[in-house]
PDB file of C-alpha atoms and ligand atoms in Angstrom:
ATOM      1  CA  UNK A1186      -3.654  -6.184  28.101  1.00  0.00           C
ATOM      2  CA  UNK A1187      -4.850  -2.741  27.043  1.00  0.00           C
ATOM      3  CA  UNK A1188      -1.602  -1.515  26.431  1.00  0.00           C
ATOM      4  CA  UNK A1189      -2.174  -1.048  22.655  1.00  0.00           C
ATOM      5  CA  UNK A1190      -4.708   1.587  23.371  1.00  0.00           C
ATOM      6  CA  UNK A1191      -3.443   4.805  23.559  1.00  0.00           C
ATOM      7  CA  UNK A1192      -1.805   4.089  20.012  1.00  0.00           C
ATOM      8  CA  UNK A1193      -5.319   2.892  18.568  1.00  0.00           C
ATOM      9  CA  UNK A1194      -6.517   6.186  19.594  1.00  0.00           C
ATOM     10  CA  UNK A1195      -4.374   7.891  17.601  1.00  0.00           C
ATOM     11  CA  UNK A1196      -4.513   5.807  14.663  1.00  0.00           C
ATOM     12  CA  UNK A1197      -7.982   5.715  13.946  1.00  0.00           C
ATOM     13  CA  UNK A1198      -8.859   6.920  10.829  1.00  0.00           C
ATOM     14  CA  UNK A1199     -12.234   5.764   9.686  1.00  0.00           C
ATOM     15  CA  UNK A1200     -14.993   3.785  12.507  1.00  0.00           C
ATOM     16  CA  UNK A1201     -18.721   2.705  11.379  1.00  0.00           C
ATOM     17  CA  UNK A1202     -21.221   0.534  10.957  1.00  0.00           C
ATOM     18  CA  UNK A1203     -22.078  -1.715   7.644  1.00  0.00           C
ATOM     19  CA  UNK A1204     -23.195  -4.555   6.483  1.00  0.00           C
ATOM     20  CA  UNK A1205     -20.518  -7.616   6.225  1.00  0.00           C
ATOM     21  CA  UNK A1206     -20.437 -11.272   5.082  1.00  0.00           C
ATOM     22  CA  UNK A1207     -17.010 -12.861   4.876  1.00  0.00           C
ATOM     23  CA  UNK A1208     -17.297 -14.964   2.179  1.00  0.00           C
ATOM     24  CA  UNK A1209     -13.829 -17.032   1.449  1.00  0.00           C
ATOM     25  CA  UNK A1210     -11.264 -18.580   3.935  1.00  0.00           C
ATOM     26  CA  UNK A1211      -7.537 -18.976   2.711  1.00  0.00           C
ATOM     27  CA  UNK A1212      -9.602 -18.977  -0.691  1.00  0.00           C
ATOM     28  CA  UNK A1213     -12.694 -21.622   0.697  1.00  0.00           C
ATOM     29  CA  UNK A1214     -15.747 -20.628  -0.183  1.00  0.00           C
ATOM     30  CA  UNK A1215     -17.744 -19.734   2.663  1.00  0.00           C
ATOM     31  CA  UNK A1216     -21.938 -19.253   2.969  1.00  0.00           C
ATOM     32  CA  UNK A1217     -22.947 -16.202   3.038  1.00  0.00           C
ATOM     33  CA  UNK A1218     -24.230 -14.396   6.734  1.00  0.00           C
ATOM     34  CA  UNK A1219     -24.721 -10.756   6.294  1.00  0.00           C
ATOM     35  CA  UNK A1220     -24.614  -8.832  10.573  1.00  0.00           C
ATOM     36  CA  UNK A1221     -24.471  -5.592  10.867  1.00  0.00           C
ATOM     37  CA  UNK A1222     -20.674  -4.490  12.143  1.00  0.00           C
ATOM     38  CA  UNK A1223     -18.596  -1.630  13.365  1.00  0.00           C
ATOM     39  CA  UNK A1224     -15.874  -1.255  11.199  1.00  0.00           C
ATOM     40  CA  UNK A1225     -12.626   0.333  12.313  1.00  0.00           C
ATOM     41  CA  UNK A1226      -9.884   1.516  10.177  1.00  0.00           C
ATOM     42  CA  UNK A1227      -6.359   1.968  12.022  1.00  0.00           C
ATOM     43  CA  UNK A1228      -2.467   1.681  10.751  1.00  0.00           C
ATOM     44  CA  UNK A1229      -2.796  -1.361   8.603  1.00  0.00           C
ATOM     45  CA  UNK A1230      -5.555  -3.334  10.281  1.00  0.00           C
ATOM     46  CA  UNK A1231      -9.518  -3.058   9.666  1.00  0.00           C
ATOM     47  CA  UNK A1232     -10.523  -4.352  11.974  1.00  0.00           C
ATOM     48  CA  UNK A1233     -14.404  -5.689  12.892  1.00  0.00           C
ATOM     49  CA  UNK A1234     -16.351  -4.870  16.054  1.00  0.00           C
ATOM     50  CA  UNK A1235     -19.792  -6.088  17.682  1.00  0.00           C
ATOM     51  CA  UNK A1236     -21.785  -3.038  16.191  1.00  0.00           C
ATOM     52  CA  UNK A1237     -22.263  -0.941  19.387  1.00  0.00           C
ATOM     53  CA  UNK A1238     -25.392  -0.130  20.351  1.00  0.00           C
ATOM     54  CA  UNK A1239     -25.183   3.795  20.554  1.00  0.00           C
ATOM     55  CA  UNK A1240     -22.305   4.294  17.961  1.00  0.00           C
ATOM     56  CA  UNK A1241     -21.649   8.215  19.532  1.00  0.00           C
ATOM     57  CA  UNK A1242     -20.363   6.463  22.647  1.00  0.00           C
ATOM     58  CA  UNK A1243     -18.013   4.107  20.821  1.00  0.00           C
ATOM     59  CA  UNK A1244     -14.318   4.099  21.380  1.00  0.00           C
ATOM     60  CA  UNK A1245     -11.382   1.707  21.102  1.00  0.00           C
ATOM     61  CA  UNK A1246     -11.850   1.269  24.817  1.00  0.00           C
ATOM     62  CA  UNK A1247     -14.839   0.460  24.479  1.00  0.00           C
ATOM     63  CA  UNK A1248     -14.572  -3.591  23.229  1.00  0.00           C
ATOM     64  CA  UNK A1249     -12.145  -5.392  21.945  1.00  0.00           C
ATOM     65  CA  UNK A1250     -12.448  -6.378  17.922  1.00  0.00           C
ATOM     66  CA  UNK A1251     -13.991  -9.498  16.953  1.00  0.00           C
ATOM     67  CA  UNK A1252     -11.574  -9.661  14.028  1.00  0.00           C
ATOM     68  CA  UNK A1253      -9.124  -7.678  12.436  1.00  0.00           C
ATOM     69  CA  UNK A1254      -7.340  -7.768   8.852  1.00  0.00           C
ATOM     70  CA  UNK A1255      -3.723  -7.171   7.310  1.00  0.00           C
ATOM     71  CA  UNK A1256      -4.289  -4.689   4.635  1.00  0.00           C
ATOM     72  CA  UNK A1257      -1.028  -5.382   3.063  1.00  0.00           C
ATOM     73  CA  UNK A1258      -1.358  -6.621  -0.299  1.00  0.00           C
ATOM     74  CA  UNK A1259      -5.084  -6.805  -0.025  1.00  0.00           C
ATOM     75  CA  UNK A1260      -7.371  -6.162  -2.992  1.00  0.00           C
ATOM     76  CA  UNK A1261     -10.551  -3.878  -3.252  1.00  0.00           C
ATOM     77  CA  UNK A1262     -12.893  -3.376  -5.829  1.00  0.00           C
ATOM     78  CA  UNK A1263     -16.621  -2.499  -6.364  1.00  0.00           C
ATOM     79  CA  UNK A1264     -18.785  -6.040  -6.223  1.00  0.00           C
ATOM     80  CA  UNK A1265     -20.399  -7.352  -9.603  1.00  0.00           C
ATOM     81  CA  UNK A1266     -22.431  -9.997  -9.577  1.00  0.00           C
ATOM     82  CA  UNK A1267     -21.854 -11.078  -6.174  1.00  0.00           C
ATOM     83  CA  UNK A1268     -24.591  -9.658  -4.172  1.00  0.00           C
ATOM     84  CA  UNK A1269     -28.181  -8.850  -4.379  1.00  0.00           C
ATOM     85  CA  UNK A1270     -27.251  -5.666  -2.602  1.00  0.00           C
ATOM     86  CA  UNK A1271     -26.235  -2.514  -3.261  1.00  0.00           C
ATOM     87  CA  UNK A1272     -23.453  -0.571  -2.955  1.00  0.00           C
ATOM     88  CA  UNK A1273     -21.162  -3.774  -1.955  1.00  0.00           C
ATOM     89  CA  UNK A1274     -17.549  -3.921  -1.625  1.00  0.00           C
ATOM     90  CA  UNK A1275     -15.586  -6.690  -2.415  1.00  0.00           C
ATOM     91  CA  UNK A1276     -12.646  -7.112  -0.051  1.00  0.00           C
ATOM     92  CA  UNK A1277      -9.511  -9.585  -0.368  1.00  0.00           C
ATOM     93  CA  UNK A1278      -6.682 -10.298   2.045  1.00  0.00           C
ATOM     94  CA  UNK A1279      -3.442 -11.476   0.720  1.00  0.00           C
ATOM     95  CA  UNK A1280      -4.296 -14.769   2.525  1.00  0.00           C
ATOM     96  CA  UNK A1281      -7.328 -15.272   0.500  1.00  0.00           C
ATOM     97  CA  UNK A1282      -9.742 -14.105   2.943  1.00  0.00           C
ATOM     98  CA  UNK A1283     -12.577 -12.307   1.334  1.00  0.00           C
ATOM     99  CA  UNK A1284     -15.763 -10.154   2.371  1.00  0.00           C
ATOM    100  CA  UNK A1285     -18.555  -7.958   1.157  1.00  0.00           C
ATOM    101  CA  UNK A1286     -19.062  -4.908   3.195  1.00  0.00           C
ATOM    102  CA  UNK A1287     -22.616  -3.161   2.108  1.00  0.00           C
ATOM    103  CA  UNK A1288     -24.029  -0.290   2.902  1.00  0.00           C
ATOM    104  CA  UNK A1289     -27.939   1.362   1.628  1.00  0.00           C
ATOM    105  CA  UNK A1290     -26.185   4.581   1.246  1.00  0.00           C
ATOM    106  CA  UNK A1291     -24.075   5.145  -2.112  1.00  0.00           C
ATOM    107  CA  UNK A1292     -21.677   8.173   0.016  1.00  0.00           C
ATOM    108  CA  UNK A1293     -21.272   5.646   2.745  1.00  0.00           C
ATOM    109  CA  UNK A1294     -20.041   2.525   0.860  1.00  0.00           C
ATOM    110  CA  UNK A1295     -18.230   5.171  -1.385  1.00  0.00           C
ATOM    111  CA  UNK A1296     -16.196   6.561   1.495  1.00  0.00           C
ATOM    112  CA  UNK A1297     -15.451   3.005   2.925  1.00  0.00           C
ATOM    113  CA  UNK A1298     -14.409   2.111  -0.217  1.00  0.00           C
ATOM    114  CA  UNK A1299     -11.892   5.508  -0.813  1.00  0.00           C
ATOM    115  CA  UNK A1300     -10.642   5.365   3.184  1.00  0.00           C
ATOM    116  CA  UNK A1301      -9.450   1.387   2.457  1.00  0.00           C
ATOM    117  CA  UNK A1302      -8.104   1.916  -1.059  1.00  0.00           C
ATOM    118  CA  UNK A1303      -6.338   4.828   0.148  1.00  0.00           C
ATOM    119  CA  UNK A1304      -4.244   2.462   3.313  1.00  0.00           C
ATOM    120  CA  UNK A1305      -4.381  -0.094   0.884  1.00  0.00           C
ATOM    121  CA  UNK A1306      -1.939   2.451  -1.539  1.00  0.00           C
ATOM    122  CA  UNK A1307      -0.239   3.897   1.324  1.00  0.00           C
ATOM    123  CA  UNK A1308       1.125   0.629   2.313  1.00  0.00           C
ATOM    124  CA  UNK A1309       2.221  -0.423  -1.227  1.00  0.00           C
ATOM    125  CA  UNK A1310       4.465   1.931  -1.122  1.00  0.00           C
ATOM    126  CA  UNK A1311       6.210   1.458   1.723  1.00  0.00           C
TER     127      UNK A1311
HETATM  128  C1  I3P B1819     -28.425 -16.262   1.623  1.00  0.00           C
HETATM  129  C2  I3P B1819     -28.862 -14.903   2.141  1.00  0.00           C
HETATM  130  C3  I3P B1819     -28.046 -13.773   1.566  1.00  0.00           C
HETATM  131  C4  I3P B1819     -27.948 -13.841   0.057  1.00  0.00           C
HETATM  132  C5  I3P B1819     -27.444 -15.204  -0.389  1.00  0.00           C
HETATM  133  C6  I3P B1819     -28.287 -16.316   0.132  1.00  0.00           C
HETATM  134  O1  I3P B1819     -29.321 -17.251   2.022  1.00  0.00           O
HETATM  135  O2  I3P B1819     -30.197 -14.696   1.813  1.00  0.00           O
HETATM  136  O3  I3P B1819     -28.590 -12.536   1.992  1.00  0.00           O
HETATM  137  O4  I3P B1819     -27.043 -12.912  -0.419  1.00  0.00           O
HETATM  138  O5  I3P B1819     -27.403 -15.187  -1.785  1.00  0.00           O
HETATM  139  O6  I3P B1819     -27.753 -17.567  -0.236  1.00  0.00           O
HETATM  140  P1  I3P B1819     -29.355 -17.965   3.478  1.00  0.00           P
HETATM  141  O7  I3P B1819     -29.895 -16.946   4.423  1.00  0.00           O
HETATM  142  O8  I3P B1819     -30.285 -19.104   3.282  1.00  0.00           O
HETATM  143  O9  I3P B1819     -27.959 -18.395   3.793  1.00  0.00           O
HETATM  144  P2  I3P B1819     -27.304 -11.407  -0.912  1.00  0.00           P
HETATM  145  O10 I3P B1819     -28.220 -10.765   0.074  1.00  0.00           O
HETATM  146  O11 I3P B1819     -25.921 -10.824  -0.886  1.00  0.00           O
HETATM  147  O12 I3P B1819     -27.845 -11.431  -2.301  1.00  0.00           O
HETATM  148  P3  I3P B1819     -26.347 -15.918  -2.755  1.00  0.00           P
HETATM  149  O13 I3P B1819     -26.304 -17.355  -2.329  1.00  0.00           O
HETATM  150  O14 I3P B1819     -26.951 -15.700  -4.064  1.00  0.00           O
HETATM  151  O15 I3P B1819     -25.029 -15.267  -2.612  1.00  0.00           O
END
């Protein structure tokens, strides 16, 4: 069904590509697998895309997400120590899933990091 489309549209605050590795399940360890992804930001979800091959023509018509997160209760914060990379992001659902989402640019990963914090808040309050 494509009936929660027109409401995606609307909600859409944030959509891009980085770099992502989940690396925890329910609190498992996982390996590592950095792919490039398109990230989406929308009501309380982020949700993860196949990274689209000419990003200007994207929209939430476009595909349907690979995966997509709760961002109740979920933790962010700047990764130390847990990647080679810089710039990382260190991201943790309430259910103990957990993933590093990278960028090469600093304003990039910054703004990822300021558009989740900021649902992240949002919801915590409600
Ligand atoms: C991993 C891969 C990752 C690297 C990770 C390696 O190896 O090279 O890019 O993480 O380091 O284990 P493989 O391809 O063999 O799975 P970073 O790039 O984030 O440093 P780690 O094991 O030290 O986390």
């Amino acid at each position: 069904s494509t009936s929660h489309l027109p409401d995606l549209m609307h909600t859409v605050e944030k959509a891009g590509q980085l770099n992502k590795t989940k690396i925890a399940e329910g609190g498992r360890k996982l390996r590592k697998s950095w792919t490039s992804s398109w990230l989406v930001l929308a009501g309380n979800s982020l949700m993860f895309y196949k990274d689209p091959k000419v990003a200007a023509e994207w929209t939430p018509a476009s595909s349907r997400p690979e995966s997509s997160v709760d961002l109740r209760g979920a933790r962010i914060e700047w990764a130390k120590d847990l990647s080679s990379k810089r710039n990382v992001i260190h991201f943790r659902t309430v259910t103990g899933n957990e993933y590093l989402l990278q960028s090469d640019s600093e304003v990039i990963s910054q703004d990822w990091y300021q558009a989740i914090k900021g649902v992240i808040r949002r919801l915590v309050s409600c």
